[in-house]
Short mmCIF file of C-alpha atoms in Angstrom, two decimals:
data_model
loop_
_atom_site.label_atom_id
_atom_site.label_comp_id
_atom_site.label_asym_id
_atom_site.label_seq_id
_atom_site.Cartn_x
_atom_site.Cartn_y
_atom_site.Cartn_z
CA UNK A 1 133.52 83.17 84.32
CA UNK A 2 133.48 86.02 86.07
CA UNK A 3 133.06 84.35 89.41
CA UNK A 4 135.35 81.29 90.75
CA UNK A 5 132.94 80.47 93.82
CA UNK A 6 130.19 77.59 93.79
CA UNK A 7 126.92 77.28 95.46
CA UNK A 8 124.78 73.48 95.91
CA UNK A 9 121.35 73.78 95.10
CA UNK A 10 120.20 73.62 98.62
CA UNK A 11 122.26 77.04 98.80
CA UNK A 12 120.42 78.78 95.49
CA UNK A 13 116.98 77.12 96.89
CA UNK A 14 117.67 79.47 100.72
CA UNK A 15 119.07 82.53 98.74
CA UNK A 16 116.15 82.78 96.21
CA UNK A 17 113.60 81.89 99.59
CA UNK A 18 115.80 84.74 101.67
CA UNK A 19 114.90 86.81 98.76
CA UNK A 20 111.05 86.98 98.22
CA UNK A 21 110.44 85.99 101.94
CA UNK A 22 112.39 88.26 103.95
CA UNK A 23 110.44 91.67 103.00
CA UNK A 24 107.05 89.47 101.69
CA UNK A 25 105.93 88.63 105.71
CA UNK A 26 106.49 92.22 106.51
CA UNK A 27 104.96 94.28 104.07
CA UNK A 28 102.60 91.64 102.09
CA UNK A 29 99.89 90.94 104.95
CA UNK A 30 99.35 95.18 104.92
CA UNK A 31 99.01 95.21 101.25
CA UNK A 32 96.96 91.93 100.74
CA UNK A 33 94.53 92.64 103.39
CA UNK A 34 93.28 95.88 101.74
CA UNK A 35 91.53 93.87 98.95
CA UNK A 36 91.61 90.08 100.05
CA UNK A 37 90.40 90.71 103.69
CA UNK A 38 89.69 87.72 105.42
CA UNK A 39 90.86 85.68 101.96
CA UNK A 40 94.44 87.15 102.29
CA UNK A 41 95.87 83.54 103.00
CA UNK A 42 94.51 82.57 99.75
CA UNK A 43 96.38 85.05 97.84
CA UNK A 44 100.20 83.55 97.97
CA UNK A 45 98.40 80.48 96.21
CA UNK A 46 97.21 81.93 93.25
CA UNK A 47 100.45 84.20 92.83
CA UNK A 48 102.21 81.19 93.10
CA UNK A 49 101.66 80.55 89.30
CA UNK A 50 104.42 83.51 88.77
CA UNK A 51 106.33 81.98 90.84
CA UNK A 52 106.82 78.35 89.06
CA UNK A 53 106.44 80.18 85.82
CA UNK A 54 109.44 81.61 86.17
CA UNK A 55 111.08 79.09 87.21
CA UNK A 56 110.12 77.26 84.85
CA UNK A 57 111.17 79.46 81.92
CA UNK A 58 114.38 80.50 83.71
CA UNK A 59 116.00 76.90 83.99
CA UNK A 60 114.92 75.81 80.80
CA UNK A 61 116.63 79.22 79.11
CA UNK A 62 119.64 77.79 81.26
CA UNK A 63 119.70 74.83 79.17
CA UNK A 64 119.50 76.75 75.82
CA UNK A 65 122.54 78.89 77.31
CA UNK A 66 124.46 76.76 80.07
CA UNK A 67 126.91 78.72 81.85
CA UNK A 68 125.35 81.90 80.93
CA UNK A 69 123.17 84.84 83.06
CA UNK A 70 120.33 86.63 81.69
CA UNK A 71 122.62 89.57 81.06
CA UNK A 72 124.64 87.30 79.01
CA UNK A 73 121.93 85.28 76.62
CA UNK A 74 120.37 88.23 76.22
CA UNK A 75 122.70 89.53 72.81
CA UNK A 76 123.26 86.04 71.96
CA UNK A 77 119.27 85.34 71.73
CA UNK A 78 118.53 89.31 70.70
CA UNK A 79 121.82 90.10 68.82
CA UNK A 80 124.10 92.66 70.04
CA UNK A 81 122.18 96.26 70.35
CA UNK A 82 119.19 95.13 71.17
CA UNK A 83 120.22 92.57 73.78
CA UNK A 84 122.34 95.41 75.22
CA UNK A 85 119.56 97.20 75.39
CA UNK A 86 116.73 94.35 76.82
CA UNK A 87 120.09 93.99 79.40
CA UNK A 88 120.61 97.26 80.48
CA UNK A 89 116.55 97.83 81.00
CA UNK A 90 116.53 95.24 83.19
CA UNK A 91 119.69 95.41 85.17
CA UNK A 92 118.13 98.92 85.45
CA UNK A 93 115.36 97.61 87.58
CA UNK A 94 117.08 95.13 89.17
CA UNK A 95 119.23 98.73 90.85
CA UNK A 96 115.71 100.09 91.40
CA UNK A 97 114.20 97.06 92.91
CA UNK A 98 117.07 96.50 94.82
CA UNK A 99 117.08 99.87 95.79
CA UNK A 100 113.63 99.54 97.01
CA UNK A 101 114.54 96.69 98.83
CA UNK A 102 117.36 98.76 100.85
CA UNK A 103 114.58 101.46 101.39
CA UNK A 104 111.96 98.41 103.12
CA UNK A 105 114.84 97.51 105.23
CA UNK A 106 115.20 101.13 106.59
CA UNK A 107 111.97 102.05 106.89
CA UNK A 108 111.02 98.95 109.06
CA UNK A 109 114.04 99.70 111.55
CA UNK A 110 113.30 103.08 111.73
CA UNK A 111 109.76 102.67 111.99
CA UNK A 112 109.34 99.83 114.63
CA UNK A 113 112.78 100.46 116.65
CA UNK A 114 115.13 102.87 116.13
CA UNK A 115 112.54 106.20 115.43
CA UNK A 116 115.17 108.95 115.61
CA UNK A 117 117.97 107.46 113.54
CA UNK A 118 118.09 108.94 110.35
CA UNK A 119 117.32 107.24 107.08
CA UNK A 120 120.95 107.18 105.48
CA UNK A 121 122.53 106.40 108.77
CA UNK A 122 120.34 103.18 108.71
CA UNK A 123 120.49 101.70 104.88
CA UNK A 124 124.19 102.74 105.07
CA UNK A 125 124.95 100.69 108.06
CA UNK A 126 123.85 97.32 106.08
CA UNK A 127 125.05 98.55 103.10
CA UNK A 128 128.69 97.98 104.11
CA UNK A 129 127.72 94.50 105.78
CA UNK A 130 126.36 93.62 102.59
CA UNK A 131 129.23 94.76 100.56
CA UNK A 132 131.91 92.96 102.13
CA UNK A 133 129.60 89.74 101.87
CA UNK A 134 129.48 91.03 98.03
CA UNK A 135 133.14 91.39 98.01
CA UNK A 136 133.33 87.78 99.49
CA UNK A 137 131.44 86.19 96.56
CA UNK A 138 128.66 83.56 96.35
CA UNK A 139 129.94 81.25 98.14
CA UNK A 140 129.90 83.83 101.55
CA UNK A 141 126.67 84.63 100.55
CA UNK A 142 125.31 80.69 99.91
CA UNK A 143 127.41 80.08 103.61
CA UNK A 144 125.41 82.52 105.23
CA UNK A 145 122.02 81.50 104.23
CA UNK A 146 122.12 78.47 105.35
CA UNK A 147 123.23 79.58 108.95
CA UNK A 148 120.73 82.34 109.58
CA UNK A 149 117.71 81.34 107.17
CA UNK A 150 117.17 78.22 109.89
CA UNK A 151 117.29 81.06 112.95
CA UNK A 152 114.86 83.39 110.89
CA UNK A 153 112.15 80.62 110.05
CA UNK A 154 111.93 79.08 113.23
CA UNK A 155 111.64 82.82 115.57
CA UNK A 156 108.70 83.04 113.17
CA UNK A 157 107.40 79.96 113.85
CA UNK A 158 107.73 79.94 117.80
CA UNK A 159 106.03 83.72 117.22
CA UNK A 160 102.69 82.07 116.48
CA UNK A 161 103.54 78.93 118.74
CA UNK A 162 103.40 81.36 121.98
CA UNK A 163 100.12 82.54 120.80
CA UNK A 164 98.15 79.46 120.08
CA UNK A 165 95.83 80.34 123.20
CA UNK A 166 95.23 83.96 121.39
CA UNK A 167 94.52 82.51 118.18
CA UNK A 168 90.70 81.83 116.62
CA UNK A 169 90.47 79.92 113.94
CA UNK A 170 86.86 81.23 113.61
CA UNK A 171 88.32 84.50 112.22
CA UNK A 172 88.93 83.19 109.10
CA UNK A 173 85.24 82.75 108.25
CA UNK A 174 83.19 82.52 105.83
CA UNK A 175 85.69 81.57 103.25
CA UNK A 176 85.29 83.66 99.47
CA UNK A 177 81.85 85.24 101.07
CA UNK A 178 82.39 87.38 98.49
CA UNK A 179 83.61 85.19 95.69
CA UNK A 180 87.30 84.34 94.89
CA UNK A 181 87.80 87.88 93.41
CA UNK A 182 89.02 89.88 96.04
CA UNK A 183 91.52 86.96 97.49
CA UNK A 184 92.30 87.17 93.46
CA UNK A 185 92.90 91.04 93.41
CA UNK A 186 94.75 90.57 96.50
CA UNK A 187 97.10 87.89 94.92
CA UNK A 188 98.71 91.19 92.76
CA UNK A 189 101.53 91.71 95.38
CA UNK A 190 102.02 88.09 96.11
CA UNK A 191 102.96 87.77 92.09
CA UNK A 192 105.11 90.25 92.32
CA UNK A 193 107.69 89.56 94.86
CA UNK A 194 107.36 85.59 93.56
CA UNK A 195 108.54 86.89 90.07
CA UNK A 196 112.03 87.87 91.83
CA UNK A 197 112.31 83.92 91.17
CA UNK A 198 113.73 85.67 87.56
CA UNK A 199 117.10 86.15 89.45
CA UNK A 200 117.65 82.50 89.80
CA UNK A 201 119.08 83.10 86.21
CA UNK A 202 122.48 84.51 87.93
CA UNK A 203 122.79 82.28 89.89
CA UNK A 204 122.43 78.92 88.39
CA UNK A 205 125.45 78.85 86.05
CA UNK A 206 127.19 78.85 89.93
CA UNK A 207 126.17 75.90 90.76
CA UNK A 208 127.91 72.53 91.65
CA UNK A 209 126.24 70.08 89.72
CA UNK A 210 123.03 71.30 87.69
CA UNK A 211 120.88 68.17 88.59
CA UNK A 212 117.39 68.69 89.84
CA UNK A 213 117.72 72.64 89.75
CA UNK A 214 114.50 72.44 88.49
CA UNK A 215 112.55 70.44 91.57
CA UNK A 216 114.66 72.70 94.41
CA UNK A 217 113.30 75.62 92.50
CA UNK A 218 109.94 75.18 92.15
CA UNK A 219 110.82 73.57 96.01
CA UNK A 220 111.95 76.74 97.16
CA UNK A 221 109.01 78.97 95.39
CA UNK A 222 106.55 75.89 97.28
CA UNK A 223 108.34 77.22 100.86
CA UNK A 224 107.69 81.14 99.68
CA UNK A 225 104.34 80.38 99.41
CA UNK A 226 103.55 78.62 101.90
CA UNK A 227 105.42 80.46 104.54
CA UNK A 228 103.32 83.92 103.06
CA UNK A 229 100.09 81.34 104.02
CA UNK A 230 100.75 80.64 107.59
CA UNK A 231 102.02 83.95 108.06
CA UNK A 232 99.04 85.35 107.31
CA UNK A 233 96.43 83.17 108.74
CA UNK A 234 98.65 83.05 111.83
CA UNK A 235 98.02 87.52 111.49
CA UNK A 236 94.49 86.75 110.86
CA UNK A 237 93.62 84.47 113.71
CA UNK A 238 95.32 86.69 115.77
CA UNK A 239 93.97 90.06 114.63
CA UNK A 240 90.96 89.29 113.16
CA UNK A 241 89.36 92.25 111.30
CA UNK A 242 91.71 94.83 113.11
CA UNK A 243 94.79 93.93 110.47
CA UNK A 244 93.73 96.04 107.86
CA UNK A 245 94.69 98.59 109.95
CA UNK A 246 98.54 97.14 110.82
CA UNK A 247 101.49 97.95 108.68
CA UNK A 248 103.46 95.20 110.08
CA UNK A 249 100.90 92.46 111.83
CA UNK A 250 104.10 90.42 112.71
CA UNK A 251 105.67 92.94 114.55
CA UNK A 252 102.37 93.46 116.48
CA UNK A 253 102.01 89.56 117.22
CA UNK A 254 105.73 89.81 118.78
CA UNK A 255 104.29 91.85 120.86
CA UNK A 256 101.69 90.03 122.45
CA UNK A 257 103.67 87.04 123.22
CA UNK A 258 104.10 86.39 126.63
CA UNK A 259 104.72 83.43 128.82
CA UNK A 260 104.50 83.90 132.73
CA UNK A 261 106.15 87.12 133.76
CA UNK A 262 109.71 86.56 132.66
CA UNK A 263 109.32 86.01 128.76
CA UNK A 264 107.30 89.26 126.93
CA UNK A 265 108.57 92.22 124.80
CA UNK A 266 110.31 89.99 122.66
CA UNK A 267 109.69 92.45 119.15
CA UNK A 268 113.39 93.55 119.71
CA UNK A 269 114.67 90.13 118.98
CA UNK A 270 112.78 89.78 116.26
CA UNK A 271 113.75 92.32 114.53
CA UNK A 272 116.88 91.49 115.28
CA UNK A 273 116.62 87.97 114.00
CA UNK A 274 114.60 89.66 110.76
CA UNK A 275 118.07 91.83 110.44
CA UNK A 276 119.89 88.53 109.54
CA UNK A 277 117.34 87.22 106.96
CA UNK A 278 116.81 90.79 105.73
CA UNK A 279 121.10 90.65 105.17
CA UNK A 280 120.70 87.89 103.19
CA UNK A 281 117.84 89.40 100.79
CA UNK A 282 120.26 92.43 100.21
CA UNK A 283 123.59 90.95 100.09
CA UNK A 284 121.85 88.91 97.26
CA UNK A 285 120.57 91.86 94.88
CA UNK A 286 123.28 93.51 95.48
CA UNK A 287 126.05 90.62 94.68
CA UNK A 288 123.54 89.98 90.96
CA UNK A 289 123.40 93.82 89.87
CA UNK A 290 127.48 93.93 91.04
CA UNK A 291 127.77 90.84 88.57
CA UNK A 292 125.23 91.52 86.15
CA UNK A 293 126.45 94.94 85.28
CA UNK A 294 130.43 93.29 85.10
CA UNK A 295 129.03 91.06 82.53
CA UNK A 296 127.44 93.70 81.26
CA UNK A 297 130.55 95.53 80.39
CA UNK A 298 132.14 92.31 80.05
CA UNK A 299 135.09 92.78 82.86
CA UNK A 300 137.56 90.22 84.10
CA UNK A 301 136.24 91.08 87.51
CA UNK A 302 133.41 92.47 89.53
CA UNK A 303 134.92 93.35 93.28
CA UNK A 304 135.96 96.68 92.32
CA UNK A 305 131.97 97.61 91.38
CA UNK A 306 131.32 96.78 94.71
CA UNK A 307 131.25 99.78 96.55
CA UNK A 308 130.60 101.99 94.17
CA UNK A 309 127.30 100.41 92.81
CA UNK A 310 126.49 100.56 97.20
CA UNK A 311 127.07 104.21 96.85
CA UNK A 312 124.51 104.71 93.92
CA UNK A 313 122.02 101.85 95.77
CA UNK A 314 121.95 104.18 98.88
CA UNK A 315 121.57 107.26 97.24
CA UNK A 316 118.52 105.32 94.87
CA UNK A 317 117.19 104.43 98.22
CA UNK A 318 116.51 108.21 99.02
CA UNK A 319 115.62 109.52 95.90
CA UNK A 320 113.44 107.10 94.35
CA UNK A 321 110.61 106.92 97.65
CA UNK A 322 109.78 109.77 98.52
CA UNK A 323 108.04 108.40 101.85
CA UNK A 324 106.87 105.57 103.83
CA UNK A 325 103.65 106.00 102.65
CA UNK A 326 104.15 106.49 98.94
CA UNK A 327 106.29 102.96 99.44
CA UNK A 328 103.27 101.34 100.92
CA UNK A 329 100.98 102.96 98.52
CA UNK A 330 103.19 101.98 95.74
CA UNK A 331 103.48 98.32 96.63
CA UNK A 332 99.43 98.00 96.05
CA UNK A 333 99.11 100.18 92.97
CA UNK A 334 101.85 100.48 90.43
CA UNK A 335 104.56 98.29 91.61
CA UNK A 336 103.47 94.83 90.81
CA UNK A 337 102.97 96.00 87.35
CA UNK A 338 106.22 96.97 87.11
CA UNK A 339 107.50 94.13 88.68
CA UNK A 340 105.57 91.73 86.91
CA UNK A 341 106.44 93.46 83.62
CA UNK A 342 110.27 93.17 83.99
CA UNK A 343 110.80 90.04 85.51
CA UNK A 344 107.99 87.88 83.61
CA UNK A 345 107.23 89.14 80.33
CA UNK A 346 111.11 89.92 79.06
CA UNK A 347 112.14 86.00 80.02
CA UNK A 348 109.34 84.58 78.08
CA UNK A 349 110.01 86.92 75.46
CA UNK A 350 113.58 85.81 75.74
CA UNK A 351 112.09 82.16 75.32
CA UNK A 352 109.81 82.64 72.67
CA UNK A 353 112.31 84.48 70.67
CA UNK A 354 114.79 81.98 71.63
CA UNK A 355 112.30 78.67 70.72
CA UNK A 356 111.49 80.92 67.40
CA UNK A 357 115.18 80.27 66.48
CA UNK A 358 115.00 76.94 67.24
CA UNK A 359 117.25 76.66 70.28
CA UNK A 360 117.49 73.28 71.42
CA UNK A 361 118.30 73.26 75.52
CA UNK A 362 120.54 70.05 76.64
CA UNK A 363 118.43 68.40 78.51
CA UNK A 364 114.72 68.87 79.51
CA UNK A 365 112.93 68.23 82.83
CA UNK A 366 114.65 66.06 85.19
#
C-alpha cells in the first residue's frame, strides 16, 4: 500500500462533503437559477439521485475488491490493457477536474477581492499550501477537514441568521408554477457536482474501520444536498427574482449583513473562511490525483510526484479555461455531461462487468 496513513469514516464524510460543497455553494446557484428560476431549491434534491447511486456503486465495488482503488481494480475487472486505458481516462479527467477546481478558486478570489492580482499568483499560492498538505498524507487532510469545516459551515449559517429580518419567504411562491421540468433542468449541475462522490474510491482503502461506510457515505450526500437547498433558499428569500443576475449570491448576501453600526461588510471574513473549505477540496483533489497516478504507474511512493503534478495542475487551470465567462457557460452546458460520463458511467460499467464475471463482495449493506 502506497499510503500508510488512515482516516476515520467521519473524516471520509467531511472530505467528500468539502469536495462537493466548497465550490457548489458559490457557482451552482447561478447556474441552476437560469433554468429553475424560483424552484432552484428543488434542483439539488433531484441531483441527489446521482450522489446516492454513485456512493452505492463505489462502496459495492470496494467490497468486491477490498483495499483497492478504482485505478487498481480497473485492471482486475477489464484486463491489463483495457483497464489501463480506462484508468488513464479517469486520471486525465481527474487532472482536468482538479485544474477546474483551482481555476474556480482563483476566479472567485480575484473577482471578489484581489482584483489586480495575476491569476497564476492566486492559484499558485493555494497550490503550494495544498502541496504541503498532500505531502503530509491523507491524515493531514483528514485532520484539517475536522478542524476547518465546522467553522466554514457555521459561517454560512450565520450569514442567513443575521439576515432573517430581510428574508421574504413569499419569494419562493408559487412553487412549480411552470411544472416540474424547470427544476429538473436546473438539476443538471447538482447531478454533476454530486457525481464527484466517485472519488470516494481513493479513500475507502484508507479507512481505519470499514464498518458503516455506506451509512456515512449516504450521510455525506444528504448533508451536501441539504446545504445546497439551504443556500439556495436563503438566496431566494433575500434576492427574489434578481438572483438570476448574481454570479456569487452567497458573497452578495454577506454584504447585506449589518448589525447595529459596528458589524457589517463581513464579505472579507467570508472569503477568508471560504478559503479554508476550498483548501480542503483542492487538497483532496490534488491528493487523489497524485495517489492515483502513482498507482497507475505502480510506484512505491506518491510523494515525488507532488510538486510536478502541482505544476501541471496550475498549467492546466490556465490553459483549459479561456475566461471566467466561458467557465460559467460550460457549467450549465457541457461540463455536467462531461462529469457524469466519466464519474457515473465508468463506475457503472465496472460494476456491471464485475457482476457478469461473478465477483462477490465480502459483505453487502451494513
